[in-house]
mmCIF file of C-alpha atoms in Angstrom:
data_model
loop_
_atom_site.group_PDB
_atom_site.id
_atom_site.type_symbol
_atom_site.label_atom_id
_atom_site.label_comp_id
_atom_site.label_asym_id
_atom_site.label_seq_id
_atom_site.Cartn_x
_atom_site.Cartn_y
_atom_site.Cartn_z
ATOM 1 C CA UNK A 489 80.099 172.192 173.391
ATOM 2 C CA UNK A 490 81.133 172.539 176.594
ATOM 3 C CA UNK A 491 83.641 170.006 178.573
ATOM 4 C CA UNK A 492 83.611 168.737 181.820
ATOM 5 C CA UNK A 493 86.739 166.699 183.713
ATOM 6 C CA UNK A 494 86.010 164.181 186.379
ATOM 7 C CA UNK A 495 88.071 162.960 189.051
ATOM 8 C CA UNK A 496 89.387 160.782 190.054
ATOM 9 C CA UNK A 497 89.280 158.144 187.209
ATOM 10 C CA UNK A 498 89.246 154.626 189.774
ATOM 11 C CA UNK A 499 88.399 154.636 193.444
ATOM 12 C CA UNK A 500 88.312 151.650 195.570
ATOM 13 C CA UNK A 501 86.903 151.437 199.326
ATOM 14 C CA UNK A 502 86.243 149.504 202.152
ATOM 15 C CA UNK A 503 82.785 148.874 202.681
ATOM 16 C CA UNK A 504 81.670 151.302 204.719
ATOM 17 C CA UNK A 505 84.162 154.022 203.892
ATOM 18 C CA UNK A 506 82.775 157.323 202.353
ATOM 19 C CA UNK A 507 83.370 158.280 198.275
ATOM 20 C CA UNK A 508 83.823 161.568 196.586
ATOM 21 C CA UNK A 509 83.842 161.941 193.052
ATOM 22 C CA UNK A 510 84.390 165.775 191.049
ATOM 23 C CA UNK A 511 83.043 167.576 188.110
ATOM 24 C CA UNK A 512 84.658 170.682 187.000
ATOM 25 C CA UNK A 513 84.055 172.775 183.756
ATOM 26 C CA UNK A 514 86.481 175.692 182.940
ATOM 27 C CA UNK A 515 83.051 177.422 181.665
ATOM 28 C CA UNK A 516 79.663 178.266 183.475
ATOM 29 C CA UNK A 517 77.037 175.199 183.536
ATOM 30 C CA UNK A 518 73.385 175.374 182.659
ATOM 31 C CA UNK A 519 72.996 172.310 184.231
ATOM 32 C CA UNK A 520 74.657 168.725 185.133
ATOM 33 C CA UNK A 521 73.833 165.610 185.083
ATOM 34 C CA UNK A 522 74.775 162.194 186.843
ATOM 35 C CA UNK A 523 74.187 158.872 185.834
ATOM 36 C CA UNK A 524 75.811 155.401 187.050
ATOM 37 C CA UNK A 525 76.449 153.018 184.977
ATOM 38 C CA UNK A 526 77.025 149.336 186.482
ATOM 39 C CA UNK A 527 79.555 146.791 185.441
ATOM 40 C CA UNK A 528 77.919 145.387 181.939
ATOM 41 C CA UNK A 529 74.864 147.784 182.479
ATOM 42 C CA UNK A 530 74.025 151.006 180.368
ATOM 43 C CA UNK A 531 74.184 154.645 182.329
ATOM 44 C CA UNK A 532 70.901 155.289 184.192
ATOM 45 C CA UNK A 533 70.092 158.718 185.103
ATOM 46 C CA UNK A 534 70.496 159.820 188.632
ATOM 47 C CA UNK A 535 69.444 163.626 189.052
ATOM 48 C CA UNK A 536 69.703 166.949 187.670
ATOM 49 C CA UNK A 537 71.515 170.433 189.286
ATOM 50 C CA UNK A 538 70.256 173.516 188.249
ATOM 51 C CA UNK A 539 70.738 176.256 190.821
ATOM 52 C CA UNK A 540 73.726 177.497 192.078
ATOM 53 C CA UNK A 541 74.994 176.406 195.063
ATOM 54 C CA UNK A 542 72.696 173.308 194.845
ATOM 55 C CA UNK A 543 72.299 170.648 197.455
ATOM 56 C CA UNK A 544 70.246 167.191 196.473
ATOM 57 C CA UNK A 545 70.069 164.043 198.496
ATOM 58 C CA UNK A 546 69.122 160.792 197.696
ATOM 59 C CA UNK A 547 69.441 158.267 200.652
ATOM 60 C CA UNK A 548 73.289 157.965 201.272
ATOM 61 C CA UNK A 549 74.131 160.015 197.946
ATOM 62 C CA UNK A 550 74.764 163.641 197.942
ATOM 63 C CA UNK A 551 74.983 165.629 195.097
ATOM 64 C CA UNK A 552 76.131 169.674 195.019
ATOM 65 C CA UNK A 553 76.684 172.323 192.456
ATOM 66 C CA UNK A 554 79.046 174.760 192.904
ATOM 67 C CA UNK A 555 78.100 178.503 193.571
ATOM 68 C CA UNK A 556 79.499 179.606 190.517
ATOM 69 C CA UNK A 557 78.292 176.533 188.744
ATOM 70 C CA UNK A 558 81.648 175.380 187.299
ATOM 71 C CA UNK A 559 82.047 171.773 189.544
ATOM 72 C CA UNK A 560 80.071 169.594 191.249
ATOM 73 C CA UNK A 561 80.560 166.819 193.227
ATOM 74 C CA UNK A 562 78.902 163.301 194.278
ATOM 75 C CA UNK A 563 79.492 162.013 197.726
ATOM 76 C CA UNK A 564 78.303 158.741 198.717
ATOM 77 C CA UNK A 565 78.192 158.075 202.572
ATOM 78 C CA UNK A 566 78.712 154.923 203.936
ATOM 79 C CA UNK A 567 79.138 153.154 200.625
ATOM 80 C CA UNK A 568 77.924 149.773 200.127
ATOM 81 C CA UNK A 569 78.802 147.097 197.604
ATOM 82 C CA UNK A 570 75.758 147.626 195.447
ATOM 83 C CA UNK A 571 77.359 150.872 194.799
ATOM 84 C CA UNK A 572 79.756 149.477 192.545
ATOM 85 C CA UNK A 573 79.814 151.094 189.484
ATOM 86 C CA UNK A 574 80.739 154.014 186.917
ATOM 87 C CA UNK A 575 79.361 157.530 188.167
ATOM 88 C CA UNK A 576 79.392 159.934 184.911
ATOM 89 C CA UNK A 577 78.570 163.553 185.085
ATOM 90 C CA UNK A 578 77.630 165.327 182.058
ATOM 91 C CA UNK A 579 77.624 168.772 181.065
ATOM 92 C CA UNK A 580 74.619 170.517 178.985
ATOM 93 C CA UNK A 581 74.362 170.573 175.209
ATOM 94 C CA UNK A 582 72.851 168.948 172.481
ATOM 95 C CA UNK A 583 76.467 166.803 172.092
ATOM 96 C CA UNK A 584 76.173 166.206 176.037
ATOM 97 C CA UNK A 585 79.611 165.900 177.412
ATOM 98 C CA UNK A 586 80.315 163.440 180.042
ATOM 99 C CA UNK A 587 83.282 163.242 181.981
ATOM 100 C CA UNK A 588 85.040 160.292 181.764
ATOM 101 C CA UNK A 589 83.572 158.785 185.202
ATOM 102 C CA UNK A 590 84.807 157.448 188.675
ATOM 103 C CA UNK A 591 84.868 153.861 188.640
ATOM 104 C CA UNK A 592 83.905 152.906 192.375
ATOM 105 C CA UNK A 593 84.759 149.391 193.268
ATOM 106 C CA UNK A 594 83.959 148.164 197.093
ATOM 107 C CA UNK A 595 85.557 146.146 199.121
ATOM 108 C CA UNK A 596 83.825 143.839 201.241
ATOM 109 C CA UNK B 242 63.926 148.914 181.437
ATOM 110 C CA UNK B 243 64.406 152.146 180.212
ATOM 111 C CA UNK B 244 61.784 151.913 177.312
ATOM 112 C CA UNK B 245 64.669 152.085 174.536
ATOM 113 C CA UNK B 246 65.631 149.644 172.815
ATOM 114 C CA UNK B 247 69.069 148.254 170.742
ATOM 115 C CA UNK B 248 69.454 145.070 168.500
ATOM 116 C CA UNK B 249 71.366 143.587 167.928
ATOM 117 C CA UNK B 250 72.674 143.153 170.981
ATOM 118 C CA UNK B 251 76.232 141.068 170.518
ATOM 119 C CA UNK B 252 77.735 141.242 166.971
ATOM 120 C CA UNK B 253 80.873 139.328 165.802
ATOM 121 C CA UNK B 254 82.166 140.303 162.576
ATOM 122 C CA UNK B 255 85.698 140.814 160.637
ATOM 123 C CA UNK B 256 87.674 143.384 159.458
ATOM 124 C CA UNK B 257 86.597 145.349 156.485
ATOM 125 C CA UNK B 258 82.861 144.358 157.498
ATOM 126 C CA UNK B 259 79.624 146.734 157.296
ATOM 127 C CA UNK B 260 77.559 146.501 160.105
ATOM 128 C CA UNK B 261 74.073 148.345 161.262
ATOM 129 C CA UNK B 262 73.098 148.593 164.575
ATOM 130 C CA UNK B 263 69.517 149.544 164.818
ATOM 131 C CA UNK B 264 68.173 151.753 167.842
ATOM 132 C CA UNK B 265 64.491 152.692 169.103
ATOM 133 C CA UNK B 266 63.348 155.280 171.254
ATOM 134 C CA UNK B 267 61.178 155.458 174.042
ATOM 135 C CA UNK B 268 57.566 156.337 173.409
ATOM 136 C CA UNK B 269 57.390 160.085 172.998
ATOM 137 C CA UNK B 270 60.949 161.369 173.155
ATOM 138 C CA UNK B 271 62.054 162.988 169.503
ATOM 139 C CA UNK B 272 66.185 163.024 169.827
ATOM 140 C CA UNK B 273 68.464 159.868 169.430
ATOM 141 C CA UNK B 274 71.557 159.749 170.500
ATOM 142 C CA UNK B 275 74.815 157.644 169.624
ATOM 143 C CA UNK B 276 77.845 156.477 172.014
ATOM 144 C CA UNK B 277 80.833 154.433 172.246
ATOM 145 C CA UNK B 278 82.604 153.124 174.649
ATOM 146 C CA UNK B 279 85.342 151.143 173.981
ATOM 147 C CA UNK B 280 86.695 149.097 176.922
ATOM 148 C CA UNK B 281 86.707 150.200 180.452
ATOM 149 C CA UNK B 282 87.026 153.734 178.678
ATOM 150 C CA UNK B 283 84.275 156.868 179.403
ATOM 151 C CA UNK B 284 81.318 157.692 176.671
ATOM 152 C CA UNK B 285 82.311 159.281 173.314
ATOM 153 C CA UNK B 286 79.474 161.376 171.941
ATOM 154 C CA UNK B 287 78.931 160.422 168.189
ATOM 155 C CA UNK B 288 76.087 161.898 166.942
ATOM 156 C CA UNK B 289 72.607 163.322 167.627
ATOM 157 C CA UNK B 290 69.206 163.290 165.811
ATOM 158 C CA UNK B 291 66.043 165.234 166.501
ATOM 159 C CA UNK B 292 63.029 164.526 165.021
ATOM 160 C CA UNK B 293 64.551 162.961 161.435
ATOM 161 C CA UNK B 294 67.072 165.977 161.343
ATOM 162 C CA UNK B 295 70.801 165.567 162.427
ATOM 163 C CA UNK B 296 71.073 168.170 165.247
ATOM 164 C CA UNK B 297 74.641 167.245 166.695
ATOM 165 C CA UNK B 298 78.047 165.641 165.484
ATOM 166 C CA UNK B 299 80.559 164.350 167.407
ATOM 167 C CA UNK B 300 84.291 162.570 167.317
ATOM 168 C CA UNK B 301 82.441 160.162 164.534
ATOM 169 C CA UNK B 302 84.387 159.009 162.000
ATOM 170 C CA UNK B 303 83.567 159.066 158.205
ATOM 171 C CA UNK B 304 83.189 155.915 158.134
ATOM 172 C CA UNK B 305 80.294 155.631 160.340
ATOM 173 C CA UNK B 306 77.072 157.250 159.138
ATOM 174 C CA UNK B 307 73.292 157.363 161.127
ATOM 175 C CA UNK B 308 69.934 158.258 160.298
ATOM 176 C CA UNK B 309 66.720 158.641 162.199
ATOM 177 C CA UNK B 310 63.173 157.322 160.105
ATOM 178 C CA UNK B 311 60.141 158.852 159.765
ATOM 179 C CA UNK B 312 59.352 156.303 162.574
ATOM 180 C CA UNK B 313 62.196 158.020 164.587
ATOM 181 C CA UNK B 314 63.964 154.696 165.085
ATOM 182 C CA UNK B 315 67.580 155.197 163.988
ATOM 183 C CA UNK B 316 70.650 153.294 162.676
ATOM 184 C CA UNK B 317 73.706 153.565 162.661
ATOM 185 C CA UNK B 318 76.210 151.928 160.204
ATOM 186 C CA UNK B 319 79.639 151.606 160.434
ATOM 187 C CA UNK B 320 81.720 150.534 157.567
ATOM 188 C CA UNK B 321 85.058 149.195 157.082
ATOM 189 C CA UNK B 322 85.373 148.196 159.904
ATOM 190 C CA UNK B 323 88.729 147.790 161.683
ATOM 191 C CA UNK B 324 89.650 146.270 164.728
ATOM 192 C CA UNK B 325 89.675 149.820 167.420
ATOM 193 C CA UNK B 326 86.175 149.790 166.147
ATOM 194 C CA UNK B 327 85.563 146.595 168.891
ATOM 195 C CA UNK B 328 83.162 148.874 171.244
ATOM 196 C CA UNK B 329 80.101 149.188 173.076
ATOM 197 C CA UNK B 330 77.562 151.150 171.186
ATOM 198 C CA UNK B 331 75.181 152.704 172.859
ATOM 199 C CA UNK B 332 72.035 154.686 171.893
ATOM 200 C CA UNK B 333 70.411 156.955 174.433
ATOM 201 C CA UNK B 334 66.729 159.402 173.467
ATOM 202 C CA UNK B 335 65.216 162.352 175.158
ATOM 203 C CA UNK B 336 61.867 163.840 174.852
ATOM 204 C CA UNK B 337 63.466 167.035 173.457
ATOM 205 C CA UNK B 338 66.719 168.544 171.528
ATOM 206 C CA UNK B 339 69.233 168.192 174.153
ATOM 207 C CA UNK B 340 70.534 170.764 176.672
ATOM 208 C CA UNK B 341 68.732 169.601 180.085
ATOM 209 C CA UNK B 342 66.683 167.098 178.602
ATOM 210 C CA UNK B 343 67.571 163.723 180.783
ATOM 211 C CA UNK B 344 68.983 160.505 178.446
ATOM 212 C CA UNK B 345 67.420 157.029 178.707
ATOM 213 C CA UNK B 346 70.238 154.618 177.590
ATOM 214 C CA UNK B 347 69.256 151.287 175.325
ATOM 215 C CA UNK B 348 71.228 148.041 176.456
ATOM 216 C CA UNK B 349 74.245 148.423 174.177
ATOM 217 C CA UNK B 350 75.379 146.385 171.132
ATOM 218 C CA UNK B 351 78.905 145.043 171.693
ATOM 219 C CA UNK B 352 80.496 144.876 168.434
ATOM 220 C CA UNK B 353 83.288 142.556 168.421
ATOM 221 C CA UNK B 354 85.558 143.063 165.115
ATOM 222 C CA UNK B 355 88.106 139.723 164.484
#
């Protein structure tokens, strides 16, 4: 199955600041996934990329797959301290890799 | 809620144990998954089951063994059980056999081994 690596592994902010988290795959992606999981909660899914070069937004988050659909990235604008969590990205397959996540912790 | 469901969902037992954490999947979806996550660390795929049939087997070690029921409920059982075993387990399902198909994630059991 194929692997993906996420960085970085710990992030901490100001409230208010802006967060970036990467995906990258040494091998072409069908498809990724993200999912945040919060402190003592399970991973929820967040969205899907599919197309290259992919662009999805959902309120402050942003979410891009690379044109040649080996990285992706999550950007959060603005964060806010119910944003405080684990974001996971996960790579196709019926043994779905996921990376081993950003934790994002937010400073008041 | 994300329709699947773990029990039990804290379990305190010793060293050299057996233990069976029991998983069901949402309404509808055919493929069960199996995680760990040990603390503050990422998700280690364990296994995967579609429809009854194992489909998928990851870093799982020989002394843990799954199966998925007629019902398509699944357990998982872990056996001699040592302390590194101390984890998170989750269980996740989709509607199909993997690939795009999005995960719902149970609660967790947190196994605690003394």
């Amino acid at each position: 199955g194929q692997q993906v690596m996420q960085i970085p592994q710990y992030q901490h902010v100001q409230e208010g600041e802006d967060f970036t988290t990467y995906c990258n795959s040494s091998t072409t992606l069908s498809n990724i996934q993200w999912y945040k999981q919060r402190p003592g909660g399970h991973p929820v899914f967040l969205i899907q990329l599919v197309k290259s070069g992919e662009v999805k937004k959902q309120k402050r988050l942003t979410f891009q797959f690379g044109e040649a659909k080996k990285n992706s990235s999550l950007h959060i604008t603005a964060t806010q301290t119910t944003d405080v969590g684990t974001y996971f990205c996960a790579g196709p397959g019926n043994d779905m890799r996921f990376g081993a996540g950003t934790r994002l912790t937010v400073k008041p | 809620d994300s329709g699947v469901t773990q029990t039990p969902k804290h379990l305190i037992t010793a060293t050299g144990q057996r233990v069976t954490l029991r998983c069901s999947p949402r309404s509808g979806d055919l493929s069960v998954y199996w995680y760990q996550q040990s603390l503050d660390q990422g998700l280690q795929f364990l296994i995967q089951y579609y429809n009854g049939e194992e489909r998928a087997k990851g870093n799982i070690l020989e002394r843990f063994s799954a199966q998925q029921f007629p019902d398509l409920h699944s357990e998982l059982n872990l056996s001699s059980l040592e302390l590194g075993d101390s984890a998170l387990y989750f269980c996740a399902s989709s509607e199909g056999t993997g690939g795009a198909d999005t995960q719902y994630f149970g609660p967790g059991t947190r196994l605690t081994v003394l």
